[in-house]
Structure formats: structure tokens, C-alpha cells
mmCIF file of C-alpha atoms and ligand atoms in Angstrom:
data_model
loop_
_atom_site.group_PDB
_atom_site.id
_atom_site.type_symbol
_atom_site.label_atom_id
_atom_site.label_comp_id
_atom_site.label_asym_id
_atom_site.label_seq_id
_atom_site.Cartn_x
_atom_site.Cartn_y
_atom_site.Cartn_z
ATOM 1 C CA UNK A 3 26.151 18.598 -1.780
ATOM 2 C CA UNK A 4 25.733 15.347 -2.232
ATOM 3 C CA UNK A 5 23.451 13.353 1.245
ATOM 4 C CA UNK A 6 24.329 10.065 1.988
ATOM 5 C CA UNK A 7 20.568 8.389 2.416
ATOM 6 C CA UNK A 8 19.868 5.701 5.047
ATOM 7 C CA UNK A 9 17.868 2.407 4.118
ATOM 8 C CA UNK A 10 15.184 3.598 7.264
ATOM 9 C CA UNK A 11 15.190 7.489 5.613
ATOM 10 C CA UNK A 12 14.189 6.176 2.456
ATOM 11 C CA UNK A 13 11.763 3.898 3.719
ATOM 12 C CA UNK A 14 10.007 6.631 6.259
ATOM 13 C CA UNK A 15 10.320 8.451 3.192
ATOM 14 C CA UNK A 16 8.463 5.598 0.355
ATOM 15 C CA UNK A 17 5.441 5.194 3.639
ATOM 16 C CA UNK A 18 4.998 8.381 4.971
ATOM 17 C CA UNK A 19 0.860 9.939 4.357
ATOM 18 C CA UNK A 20 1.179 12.425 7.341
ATOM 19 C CA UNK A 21 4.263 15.298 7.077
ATOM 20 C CA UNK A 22 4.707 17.577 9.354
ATOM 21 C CA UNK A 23 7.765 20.407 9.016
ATOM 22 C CA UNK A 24 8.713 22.755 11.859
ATOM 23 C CA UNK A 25 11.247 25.326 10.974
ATOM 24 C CA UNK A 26 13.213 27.783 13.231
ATOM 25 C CA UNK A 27 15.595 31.251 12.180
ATOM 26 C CA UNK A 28 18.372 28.574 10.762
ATOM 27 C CA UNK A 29 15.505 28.931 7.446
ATOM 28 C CA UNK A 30 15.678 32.390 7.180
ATOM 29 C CA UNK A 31 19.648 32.989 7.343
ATOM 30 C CA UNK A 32 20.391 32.807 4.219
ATOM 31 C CA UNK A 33 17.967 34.542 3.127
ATOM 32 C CA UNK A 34 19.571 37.505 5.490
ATOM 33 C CA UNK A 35 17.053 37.528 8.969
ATOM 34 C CA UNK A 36 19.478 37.190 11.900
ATOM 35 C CA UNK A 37 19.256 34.173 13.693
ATOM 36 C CA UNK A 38 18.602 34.525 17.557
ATOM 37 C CA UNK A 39 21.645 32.315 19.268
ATOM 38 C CA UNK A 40 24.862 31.753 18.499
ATOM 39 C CA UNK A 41 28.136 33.964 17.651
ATOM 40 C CA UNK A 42 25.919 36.416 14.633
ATOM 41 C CA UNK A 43 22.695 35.989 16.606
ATOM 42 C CA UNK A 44 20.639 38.704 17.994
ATOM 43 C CA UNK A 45 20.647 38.055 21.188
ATOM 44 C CA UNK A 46 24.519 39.140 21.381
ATOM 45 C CA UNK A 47 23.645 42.501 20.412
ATOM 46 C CA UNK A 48 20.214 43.115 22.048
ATOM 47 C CA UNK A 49 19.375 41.071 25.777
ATOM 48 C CA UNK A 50 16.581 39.156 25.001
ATOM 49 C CA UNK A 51 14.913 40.215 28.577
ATOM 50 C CA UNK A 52 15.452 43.991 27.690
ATOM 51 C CA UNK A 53 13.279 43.408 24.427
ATOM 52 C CA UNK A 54 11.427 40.165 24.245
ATOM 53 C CA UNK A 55 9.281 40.561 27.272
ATOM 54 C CA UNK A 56 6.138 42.080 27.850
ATOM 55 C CA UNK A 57 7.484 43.823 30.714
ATOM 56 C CA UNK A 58 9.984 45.189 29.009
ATOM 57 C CA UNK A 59 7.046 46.355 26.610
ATOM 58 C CA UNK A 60 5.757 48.541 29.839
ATOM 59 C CA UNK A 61 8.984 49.446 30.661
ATOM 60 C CA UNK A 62 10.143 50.990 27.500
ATOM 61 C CA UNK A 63 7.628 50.875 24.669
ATOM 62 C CA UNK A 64 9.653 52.843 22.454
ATOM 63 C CA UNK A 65 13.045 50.968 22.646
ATOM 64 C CA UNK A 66 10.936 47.669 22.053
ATOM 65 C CA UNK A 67 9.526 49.700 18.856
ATOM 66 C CA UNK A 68 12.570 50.929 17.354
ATOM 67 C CA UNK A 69 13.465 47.020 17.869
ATOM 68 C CA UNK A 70 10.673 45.637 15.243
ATOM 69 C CA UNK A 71 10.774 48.302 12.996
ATOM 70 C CA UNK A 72 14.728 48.148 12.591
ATOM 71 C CA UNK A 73 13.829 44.587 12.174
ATOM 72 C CA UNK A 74 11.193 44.991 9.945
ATOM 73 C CA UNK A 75 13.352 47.012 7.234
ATOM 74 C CA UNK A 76 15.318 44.108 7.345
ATOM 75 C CA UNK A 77 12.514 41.529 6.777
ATOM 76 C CA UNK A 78 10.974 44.102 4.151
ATOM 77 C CA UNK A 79 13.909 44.306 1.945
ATOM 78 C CA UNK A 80 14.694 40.387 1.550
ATOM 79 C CA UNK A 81 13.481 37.111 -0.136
ATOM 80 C CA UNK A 82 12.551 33.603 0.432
ATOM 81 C CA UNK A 83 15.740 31.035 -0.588
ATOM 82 C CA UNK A 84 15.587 27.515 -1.998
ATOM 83 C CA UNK A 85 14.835 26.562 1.445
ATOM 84 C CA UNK A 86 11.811 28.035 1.432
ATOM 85 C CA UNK A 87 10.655 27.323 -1.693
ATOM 86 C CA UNK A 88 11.512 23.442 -1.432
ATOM 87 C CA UNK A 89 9.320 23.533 2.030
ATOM 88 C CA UNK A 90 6.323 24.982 -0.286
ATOM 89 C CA UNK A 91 6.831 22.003 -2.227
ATOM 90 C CA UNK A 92 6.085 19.309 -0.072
ATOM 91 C CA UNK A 93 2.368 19.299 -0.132
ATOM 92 C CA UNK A 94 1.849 18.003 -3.687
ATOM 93 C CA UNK A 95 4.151 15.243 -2.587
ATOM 94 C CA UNK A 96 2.016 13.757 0.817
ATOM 95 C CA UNK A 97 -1.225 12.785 1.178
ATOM 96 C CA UNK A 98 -1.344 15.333 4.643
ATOM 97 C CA UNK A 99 1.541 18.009 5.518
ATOM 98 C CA UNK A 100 1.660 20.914 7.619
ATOM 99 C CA UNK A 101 3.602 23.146 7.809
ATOM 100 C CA UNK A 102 4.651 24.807 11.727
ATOM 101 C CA UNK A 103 7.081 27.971 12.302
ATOM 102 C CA UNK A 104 8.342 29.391 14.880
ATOM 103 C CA UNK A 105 9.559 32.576 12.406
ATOM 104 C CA UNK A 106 7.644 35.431 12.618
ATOM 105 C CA UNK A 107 8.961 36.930 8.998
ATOM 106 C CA UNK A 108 6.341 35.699 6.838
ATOM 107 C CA UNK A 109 8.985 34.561 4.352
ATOM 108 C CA UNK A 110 6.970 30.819 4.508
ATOM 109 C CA UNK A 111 3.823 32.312 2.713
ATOM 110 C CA UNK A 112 6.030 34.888 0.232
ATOM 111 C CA UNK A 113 7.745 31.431 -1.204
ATOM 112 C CA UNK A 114 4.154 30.118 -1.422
ATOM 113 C CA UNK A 115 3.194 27.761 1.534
ATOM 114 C CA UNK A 116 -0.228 27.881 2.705
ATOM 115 C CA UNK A 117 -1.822 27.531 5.732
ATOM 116 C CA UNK A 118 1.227 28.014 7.427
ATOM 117 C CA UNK A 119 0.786 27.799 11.058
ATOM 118 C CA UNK A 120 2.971 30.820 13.106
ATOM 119 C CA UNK A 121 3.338 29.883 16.689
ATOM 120 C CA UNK A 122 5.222 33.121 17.435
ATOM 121 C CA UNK A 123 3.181 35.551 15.842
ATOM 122 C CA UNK A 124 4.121 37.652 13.067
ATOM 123 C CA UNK A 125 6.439 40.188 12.973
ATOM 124 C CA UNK A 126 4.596 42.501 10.151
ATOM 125 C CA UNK A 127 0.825 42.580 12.200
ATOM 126 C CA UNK A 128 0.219 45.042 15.147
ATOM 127 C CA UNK A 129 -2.204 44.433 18.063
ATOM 128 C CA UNK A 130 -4.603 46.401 20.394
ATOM 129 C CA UNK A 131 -3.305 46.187 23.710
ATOM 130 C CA UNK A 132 -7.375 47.139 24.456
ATOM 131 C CA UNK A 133 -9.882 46.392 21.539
ATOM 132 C CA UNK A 134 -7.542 43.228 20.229
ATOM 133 C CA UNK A 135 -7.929 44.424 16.728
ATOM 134 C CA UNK A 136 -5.310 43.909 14.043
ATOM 135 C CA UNK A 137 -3.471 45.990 12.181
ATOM 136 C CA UNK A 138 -0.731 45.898 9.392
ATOM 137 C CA UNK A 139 0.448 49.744 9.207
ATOM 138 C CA UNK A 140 4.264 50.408 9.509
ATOM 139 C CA UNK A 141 4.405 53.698 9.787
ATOM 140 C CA UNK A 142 2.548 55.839 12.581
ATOM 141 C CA UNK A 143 1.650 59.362 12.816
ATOM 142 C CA UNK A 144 2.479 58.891 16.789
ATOM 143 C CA UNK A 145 5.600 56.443 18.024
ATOM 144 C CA UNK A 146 5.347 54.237 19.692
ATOM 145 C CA UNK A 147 2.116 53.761 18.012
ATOM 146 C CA UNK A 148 -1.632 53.870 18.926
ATOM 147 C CA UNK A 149 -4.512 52.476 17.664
ATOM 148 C CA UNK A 150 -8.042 54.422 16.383
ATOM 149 C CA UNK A 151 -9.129 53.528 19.624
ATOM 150 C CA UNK A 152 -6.826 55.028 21.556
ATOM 151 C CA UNK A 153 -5.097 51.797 23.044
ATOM 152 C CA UNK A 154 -1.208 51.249 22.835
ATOM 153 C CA UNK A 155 -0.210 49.129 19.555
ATOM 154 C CA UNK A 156 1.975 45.913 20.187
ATOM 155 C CA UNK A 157 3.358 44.005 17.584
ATOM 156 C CA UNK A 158 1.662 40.619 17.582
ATOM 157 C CA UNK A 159 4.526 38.153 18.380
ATOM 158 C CA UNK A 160 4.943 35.893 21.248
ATOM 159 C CA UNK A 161 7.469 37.068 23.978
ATOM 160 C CA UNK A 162 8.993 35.026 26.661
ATOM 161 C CA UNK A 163 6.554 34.125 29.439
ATOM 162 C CA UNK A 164 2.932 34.507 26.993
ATOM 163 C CA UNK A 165 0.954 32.104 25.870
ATOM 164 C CA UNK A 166 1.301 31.057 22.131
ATOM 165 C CA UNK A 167 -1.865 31.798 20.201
ATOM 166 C CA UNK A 168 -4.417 28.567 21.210
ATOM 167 C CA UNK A 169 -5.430 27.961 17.741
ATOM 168 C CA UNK A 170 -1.604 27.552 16.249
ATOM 169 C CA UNK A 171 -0.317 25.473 19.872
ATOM 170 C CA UNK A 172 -3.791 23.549 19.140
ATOM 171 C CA UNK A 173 -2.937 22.143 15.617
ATOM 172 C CA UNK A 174 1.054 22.413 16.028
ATOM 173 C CA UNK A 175 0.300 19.793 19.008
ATOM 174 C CA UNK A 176 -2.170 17.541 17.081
ATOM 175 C CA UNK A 177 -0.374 17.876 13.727
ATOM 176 C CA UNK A 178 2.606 16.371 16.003
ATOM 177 C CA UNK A 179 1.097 13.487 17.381
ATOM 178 C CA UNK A 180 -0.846 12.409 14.629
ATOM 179 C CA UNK A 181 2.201 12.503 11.839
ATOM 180 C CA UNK A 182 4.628 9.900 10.955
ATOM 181 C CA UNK A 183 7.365 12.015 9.287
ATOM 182 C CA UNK A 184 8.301 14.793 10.822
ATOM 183 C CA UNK A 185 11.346 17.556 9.723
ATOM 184 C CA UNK A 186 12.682 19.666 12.248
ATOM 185 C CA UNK A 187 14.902 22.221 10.446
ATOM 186 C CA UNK A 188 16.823 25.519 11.125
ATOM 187 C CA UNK A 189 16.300 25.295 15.178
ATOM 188 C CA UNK A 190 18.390 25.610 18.356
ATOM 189 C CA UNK A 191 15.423 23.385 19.855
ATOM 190 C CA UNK A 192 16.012 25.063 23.365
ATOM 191 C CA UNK A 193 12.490 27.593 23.365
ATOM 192 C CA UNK A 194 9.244 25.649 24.502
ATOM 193 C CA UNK A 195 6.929 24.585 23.927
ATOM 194 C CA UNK A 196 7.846 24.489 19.738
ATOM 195 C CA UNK A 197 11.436 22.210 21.052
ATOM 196 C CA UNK A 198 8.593 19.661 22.324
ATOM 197 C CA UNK A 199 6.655 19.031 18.668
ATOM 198 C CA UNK A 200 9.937 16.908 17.684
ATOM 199 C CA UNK A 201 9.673 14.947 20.718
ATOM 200 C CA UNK A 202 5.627 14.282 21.135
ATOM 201 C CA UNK A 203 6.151 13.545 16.964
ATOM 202 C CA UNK A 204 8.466 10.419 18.396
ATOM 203 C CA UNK A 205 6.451 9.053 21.047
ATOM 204 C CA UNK A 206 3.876 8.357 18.869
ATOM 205 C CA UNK A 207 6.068 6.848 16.569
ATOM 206 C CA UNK A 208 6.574 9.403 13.729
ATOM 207 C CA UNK A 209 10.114 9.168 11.987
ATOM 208 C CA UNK A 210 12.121 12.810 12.845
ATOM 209 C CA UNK A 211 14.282 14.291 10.830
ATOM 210 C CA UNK A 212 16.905 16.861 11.882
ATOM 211 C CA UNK A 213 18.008 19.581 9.383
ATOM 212 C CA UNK A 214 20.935 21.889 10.618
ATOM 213 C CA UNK A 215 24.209 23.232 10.430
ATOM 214 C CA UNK A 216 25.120 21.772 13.643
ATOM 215 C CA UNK A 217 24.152 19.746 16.289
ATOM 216 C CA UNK A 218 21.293 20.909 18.812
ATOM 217 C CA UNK A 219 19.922 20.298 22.051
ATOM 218 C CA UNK A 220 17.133 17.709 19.592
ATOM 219 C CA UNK A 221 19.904 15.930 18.055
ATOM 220 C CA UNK A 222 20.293 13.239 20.567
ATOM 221 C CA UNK A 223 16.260 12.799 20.065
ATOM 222 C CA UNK A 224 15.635 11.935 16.595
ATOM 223 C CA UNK A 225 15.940 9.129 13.986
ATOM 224 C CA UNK A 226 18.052 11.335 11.224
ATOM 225 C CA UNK A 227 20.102 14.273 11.153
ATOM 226 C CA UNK A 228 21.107 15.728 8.031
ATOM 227 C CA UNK A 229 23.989 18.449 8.589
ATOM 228 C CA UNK A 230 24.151 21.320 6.055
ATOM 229 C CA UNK A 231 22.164 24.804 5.769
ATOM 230 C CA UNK A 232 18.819 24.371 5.108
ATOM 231 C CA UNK A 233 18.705 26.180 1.364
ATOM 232 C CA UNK A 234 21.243 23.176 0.198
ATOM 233 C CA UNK A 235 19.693 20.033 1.923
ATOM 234 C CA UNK A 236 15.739 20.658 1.570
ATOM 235 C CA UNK A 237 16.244 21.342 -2.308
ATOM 236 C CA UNK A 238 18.022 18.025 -2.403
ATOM 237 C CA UNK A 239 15.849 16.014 -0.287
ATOM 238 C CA UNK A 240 12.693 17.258 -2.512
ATOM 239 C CA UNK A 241 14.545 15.880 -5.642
ATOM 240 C CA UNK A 242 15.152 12.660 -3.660
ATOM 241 C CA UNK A 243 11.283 12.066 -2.716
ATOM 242 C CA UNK A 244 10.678 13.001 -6.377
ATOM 243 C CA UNK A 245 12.466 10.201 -7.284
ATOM 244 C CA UNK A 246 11.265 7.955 -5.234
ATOM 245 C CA UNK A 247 7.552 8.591 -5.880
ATOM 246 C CA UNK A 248 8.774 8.513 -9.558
ATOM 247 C CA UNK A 249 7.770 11.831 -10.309
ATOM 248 C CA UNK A 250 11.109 12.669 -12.180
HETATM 249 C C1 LIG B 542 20.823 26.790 10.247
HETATM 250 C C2 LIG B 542 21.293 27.680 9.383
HETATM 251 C C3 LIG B 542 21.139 27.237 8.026
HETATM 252 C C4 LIG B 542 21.682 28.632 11.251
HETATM 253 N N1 LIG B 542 20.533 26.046 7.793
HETATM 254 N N2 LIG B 542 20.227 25.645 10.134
HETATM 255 C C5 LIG B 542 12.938 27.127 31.809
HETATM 256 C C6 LIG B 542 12.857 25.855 31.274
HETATM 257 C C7 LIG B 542 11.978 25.556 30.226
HETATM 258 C C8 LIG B 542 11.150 26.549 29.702
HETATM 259 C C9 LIG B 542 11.238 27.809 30.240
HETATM 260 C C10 LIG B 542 12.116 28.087 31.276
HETATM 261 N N3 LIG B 542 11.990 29.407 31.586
HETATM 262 C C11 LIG B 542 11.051 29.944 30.760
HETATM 263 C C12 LIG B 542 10.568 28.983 29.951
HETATM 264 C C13 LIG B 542 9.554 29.139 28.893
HETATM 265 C C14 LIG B 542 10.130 29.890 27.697
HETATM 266 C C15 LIG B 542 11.373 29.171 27.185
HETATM 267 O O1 LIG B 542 11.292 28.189 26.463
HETATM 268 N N4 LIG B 542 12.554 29.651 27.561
HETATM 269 C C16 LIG B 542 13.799 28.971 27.199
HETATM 270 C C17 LIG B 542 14.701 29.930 26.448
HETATM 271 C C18 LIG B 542 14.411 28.442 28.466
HETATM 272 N N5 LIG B 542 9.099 29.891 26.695
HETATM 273 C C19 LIG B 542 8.145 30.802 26.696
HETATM 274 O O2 LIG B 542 8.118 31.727 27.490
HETATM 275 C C20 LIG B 542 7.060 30.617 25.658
HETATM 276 N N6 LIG B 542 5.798 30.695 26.276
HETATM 277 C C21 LIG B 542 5.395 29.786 27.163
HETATM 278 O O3 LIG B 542 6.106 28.855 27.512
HETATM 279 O O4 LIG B 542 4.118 29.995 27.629
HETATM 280 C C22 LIG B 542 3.676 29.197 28.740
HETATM 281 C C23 LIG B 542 4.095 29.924 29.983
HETATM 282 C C24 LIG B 542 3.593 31.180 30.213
HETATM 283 C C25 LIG B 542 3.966 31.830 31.389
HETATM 284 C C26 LIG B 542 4.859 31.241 32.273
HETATM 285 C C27 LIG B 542 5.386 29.989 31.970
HETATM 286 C C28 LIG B 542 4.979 29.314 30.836
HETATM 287 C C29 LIG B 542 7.109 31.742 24.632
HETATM 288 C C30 LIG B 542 8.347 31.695 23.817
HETATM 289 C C31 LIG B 542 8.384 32.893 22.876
HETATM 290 C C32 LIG B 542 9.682 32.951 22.075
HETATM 291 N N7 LIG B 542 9.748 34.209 21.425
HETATM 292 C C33 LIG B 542 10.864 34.465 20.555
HETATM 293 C C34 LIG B 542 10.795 35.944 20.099
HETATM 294 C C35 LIG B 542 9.669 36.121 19.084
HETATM 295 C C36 LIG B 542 9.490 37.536 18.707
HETATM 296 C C37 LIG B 542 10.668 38.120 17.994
HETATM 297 O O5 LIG B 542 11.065 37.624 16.940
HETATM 298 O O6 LIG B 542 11.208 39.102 18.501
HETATM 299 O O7 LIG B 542 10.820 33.591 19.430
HETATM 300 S S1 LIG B 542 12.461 34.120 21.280
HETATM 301 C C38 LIG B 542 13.196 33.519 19.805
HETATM 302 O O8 LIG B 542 13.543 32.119 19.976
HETATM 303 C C39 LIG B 542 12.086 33.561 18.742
HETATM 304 C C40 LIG B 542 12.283 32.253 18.039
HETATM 305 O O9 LIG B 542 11.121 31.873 17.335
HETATM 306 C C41 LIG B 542 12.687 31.327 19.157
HETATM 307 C C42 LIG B 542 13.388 30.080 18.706
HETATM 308 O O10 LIG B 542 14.602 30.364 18.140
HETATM 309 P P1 LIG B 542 15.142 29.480 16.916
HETATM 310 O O11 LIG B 542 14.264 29.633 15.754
HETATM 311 O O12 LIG B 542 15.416 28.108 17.375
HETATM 312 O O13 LIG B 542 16.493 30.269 16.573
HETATM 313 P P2 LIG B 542 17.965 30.098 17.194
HETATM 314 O O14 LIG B 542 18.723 31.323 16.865
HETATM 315 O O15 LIG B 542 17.923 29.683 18.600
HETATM 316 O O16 LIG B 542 18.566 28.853 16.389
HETATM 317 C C43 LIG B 542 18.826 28.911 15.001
HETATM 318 C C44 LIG B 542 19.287 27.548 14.557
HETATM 319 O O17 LIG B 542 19.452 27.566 13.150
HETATM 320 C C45 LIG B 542 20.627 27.110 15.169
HETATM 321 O O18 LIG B 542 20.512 25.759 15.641
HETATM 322 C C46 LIG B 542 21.590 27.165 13.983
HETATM 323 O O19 LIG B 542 22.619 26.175 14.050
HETATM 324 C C47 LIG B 542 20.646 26.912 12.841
HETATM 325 N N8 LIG B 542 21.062 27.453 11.548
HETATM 326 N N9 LIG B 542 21.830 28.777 9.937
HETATM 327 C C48 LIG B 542 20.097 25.291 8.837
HETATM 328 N N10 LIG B 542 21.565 27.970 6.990
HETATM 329 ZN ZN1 LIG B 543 -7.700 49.339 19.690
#
């Protein structure tokens, strides 16, 4: 593909110290995770209140199980793509970036970002319901699964109506304010508080950058929108800054 650049991209671009990238399920596509909305997305097969809830959780711990590990087969048997990869690129090339996802795969830190902050958890870790502790086993002598304490397991994502781990909301809000480049990629933008971080990026003056297939509910909101799938534009847009830094 070949992007058309603006004269205010490539100038947000040539200034920028502080970069912050948020990515949603558009990242992970094409590397084969479902995304949640639209006409392939998971929530046409499964209802998001029957599984994504705690209370469905009480309800049916088992059904909410077979959920994660049929999802976790998935996650377990693919890669990162080019989008990826070009995301773990983009420290060397700003004095400051971060690096925010609302993805629970892990498929961020497999392509080599670090520090990657997960607001919604991660799909791979289990949690105490009672002592809190961590775990990382996938398969269980008892389903759904208990921990050596004795307390039910959960896996440790963030389900409609919880809190987002403090830490993670903490720097994914300051990170926010205090860039002034800022990529949203790969999201439908409708699930707070993550569709905010575009939005509090722009009030304090940051230069936001769209990266999707098609429009979203954050289109109307930001300075740049680059239509394409994220493995094709990000690639491109890291030989672009390359350039322009005059590293190639
Ligand atoms: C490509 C592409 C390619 C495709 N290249 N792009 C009413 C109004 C406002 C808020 C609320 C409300 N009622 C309830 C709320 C709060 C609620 C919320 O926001 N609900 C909205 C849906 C209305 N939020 C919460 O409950 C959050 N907690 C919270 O607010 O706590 C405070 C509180 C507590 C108690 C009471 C009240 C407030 C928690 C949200 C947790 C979200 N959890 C999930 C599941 C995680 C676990 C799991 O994986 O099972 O997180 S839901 C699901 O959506 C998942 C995702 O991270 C999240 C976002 O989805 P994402 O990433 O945007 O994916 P899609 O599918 O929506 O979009 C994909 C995009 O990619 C599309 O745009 C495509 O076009 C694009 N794309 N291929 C580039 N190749
Ligand atoms: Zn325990």
C-alpha cells in the first residue's frame, strides 16, 4: 500500500518526544484471534453477558471455562504479524513511548514489546477468587479449576462492570495526558474507559492517529485516520519515521 502523508502527520511525526500506542483485537486479526464486534466477531457466536460477566462467572463457571480455554488453543497455536512487530519498534525511534492494550493475548510481548501495559488482563494468567495469587497452569486436575488453596480459579481478565487493574488505568491515563502523539489502532473505540485515552490524549493537545479498517465511533475525534489493516499500515508508517529521522 502506498499512504498518502499529510504536511501536519509528518510534522507531529519530525516533533513528537512522547508516543503513546493503544491497540484493540483489529491487531490481532490477522494474526488469527477473533475480533469481538462486527460480522466474524465473537460476540455473534457467544452473548457477551452470558460469558464476559462476573455474574455469569457464578452462574456457570464451567461454560465461562470451556470459553478461555477454547480460546486459549487458539491464542496458543498463533503468532505475532508485522503489526506487531512494527509496534515493538517504536521505542528506539522516541525519546518516551508506551505502549497500552486492551488485548489480553500476550501477542504484544511474543513480538518483543516491553513493558506493555494490559488494561484487560491477560488471557493466559489465572486468579484466586480467595488468596489473589497467580497462576499460569492450563490444564487442571479438577474443571473448572481450583487453586492449592482451595479457592475457585478465574482467569485474570477484566469483564464488563470490574474495575481495570489500578496500576495499568493509572499509567494508561497519565501516559495519555502527558503524550503528544498518540496511535489508536485496531479498535471499535465503543468499551470504556480504554475509548477515552484517544480523547484525554487530545485535550491536552497530543496529535491522534487512527489506524483501522474502517471508520469507528473515534474517527470523528482525531487529527488522522489512516484506513487499512493494521499489519500493512504500521510496517509502512515505521519505514516513514525512519526516513524522516534519517535512519534509512
Ligand atoms: C482492524 C483489523 C485490521 C479488524 N487492522 N483494524 C454505558 C455507557 C458507557 C459505558 C458503559 C455503559 N454500560 C456499561 C459501561 C461500562 C463498560 C462499557 O464500556 N460498556 C460498553 C460496551 C457500553 N465498561 C466496563 O464495564 C469496564 N469497566 C468499567 O467501566 O469499570 C468501571 C465500572 C465498574 C462498575 C460499574 C460501572 C463502571 C470493563 C470493560 C471490560 C471489557 N472486557 C472485554 C473482555 C475481556 C476479556 C475477554 O477477552 O474475554 O474486553 S469486552 C471486549 O471489548 C474485550 C476488548 O478488549 C474490548 C474492546 O474491544 P476492541 O478491542 O475494540 O475490539 P472490537 O471487536 O470491538 O473492534 C475491533 C476493531 O478492529 C474494529 O474497529 C475493526 O474494524 C478493527 N479491525 N481487523 C486494523 N486487520
Ligand atoms: Zn488461592
Amino acid at each position: 500500500m502506498n499512504i498518502q502523508y499529510s504536511d501536519k502527520f509528518l510534522d507531529a511525526i519530525k516533533t513528537a518526544k512522547s508516543v503513546v500506542v493503544s491497540t484493540g483485537a483489529g491487531v490481532s486479526a490477522e494474526s488469527g484471534v477473533p475480533t469481538f464486534r462486527g460480522e466474524e466477531g465473537l460476540w455473534k457466536k457467544f452473548r457477551a453477558e452470558e460469558l464476559a460477566t462476573f455474574e455469569a462467572f457464578q452462574a456457570n463457571p464451567k461454560l465461562v471455562w470451556e470459553w478461555y480455554q477454547y480460546r486459549r488453543e487458539t491464542i496458543n497455536k498463533i503468532t505475532p504479524n508485522p503489526g506487531h512487530y512494527a509496534i515493538a519498534e517504536m521505542p528506539k525511534l522516541f525519546d518516551t513511548f508506551r505502549l497500552i492494550t486492551q488485548n489480553v493475548d500476550g501477542l504484544h510481548r511474543v513480538a518483543g514489546s516491553e513493558n506493555v501495559v494490559e488494561i484487560h488482563g491477560n488471557i493466559k494468567r489465572n486468579k484466586c477468587l480467595d488468596c489473589d495469587e497467580f497462576s499460569y497452569d492450563e490444564e487442571f486436575q479438577q474443571f473448572p479449576p481450583t487453586c492449592e488453596c482451595g479457592g475457585k480459579l478465574r482467569p485474570d481478565v477484566v469483564w464488563f462492570g470490574e474495575m481495570l487493574p489500578a496500576d495499568a488505568i493509572d499509567i494508561a491515563f497519565g501516559v495519555s495526558r502527558s503524550c503528544d502523539l498518540f496511535f489508536t489502532v485496531g479498535t471499535s473505540g465503543v468499551v470504556q474507559p480504554a475509548a477515552s485515552l484517544p480523547t484525554m490524549a487530545r485535550q491536552q493537545g497530543a496529535f491522534v492517529v487512527e489506524i483501522n479498517i474502517e471508520p469507528t465511533e473515534l474517527t470523528y475525534i482525531v487529527d488522522e485516520s489512516f484506513m487499512g489493516k493494521s499489519s500493512e499500515v504500521l510496517p509502512e508508517i515505521i519505514t516513514k519515521i525512519k526516513e524522516i529521522k534519517g535512519l534509512i
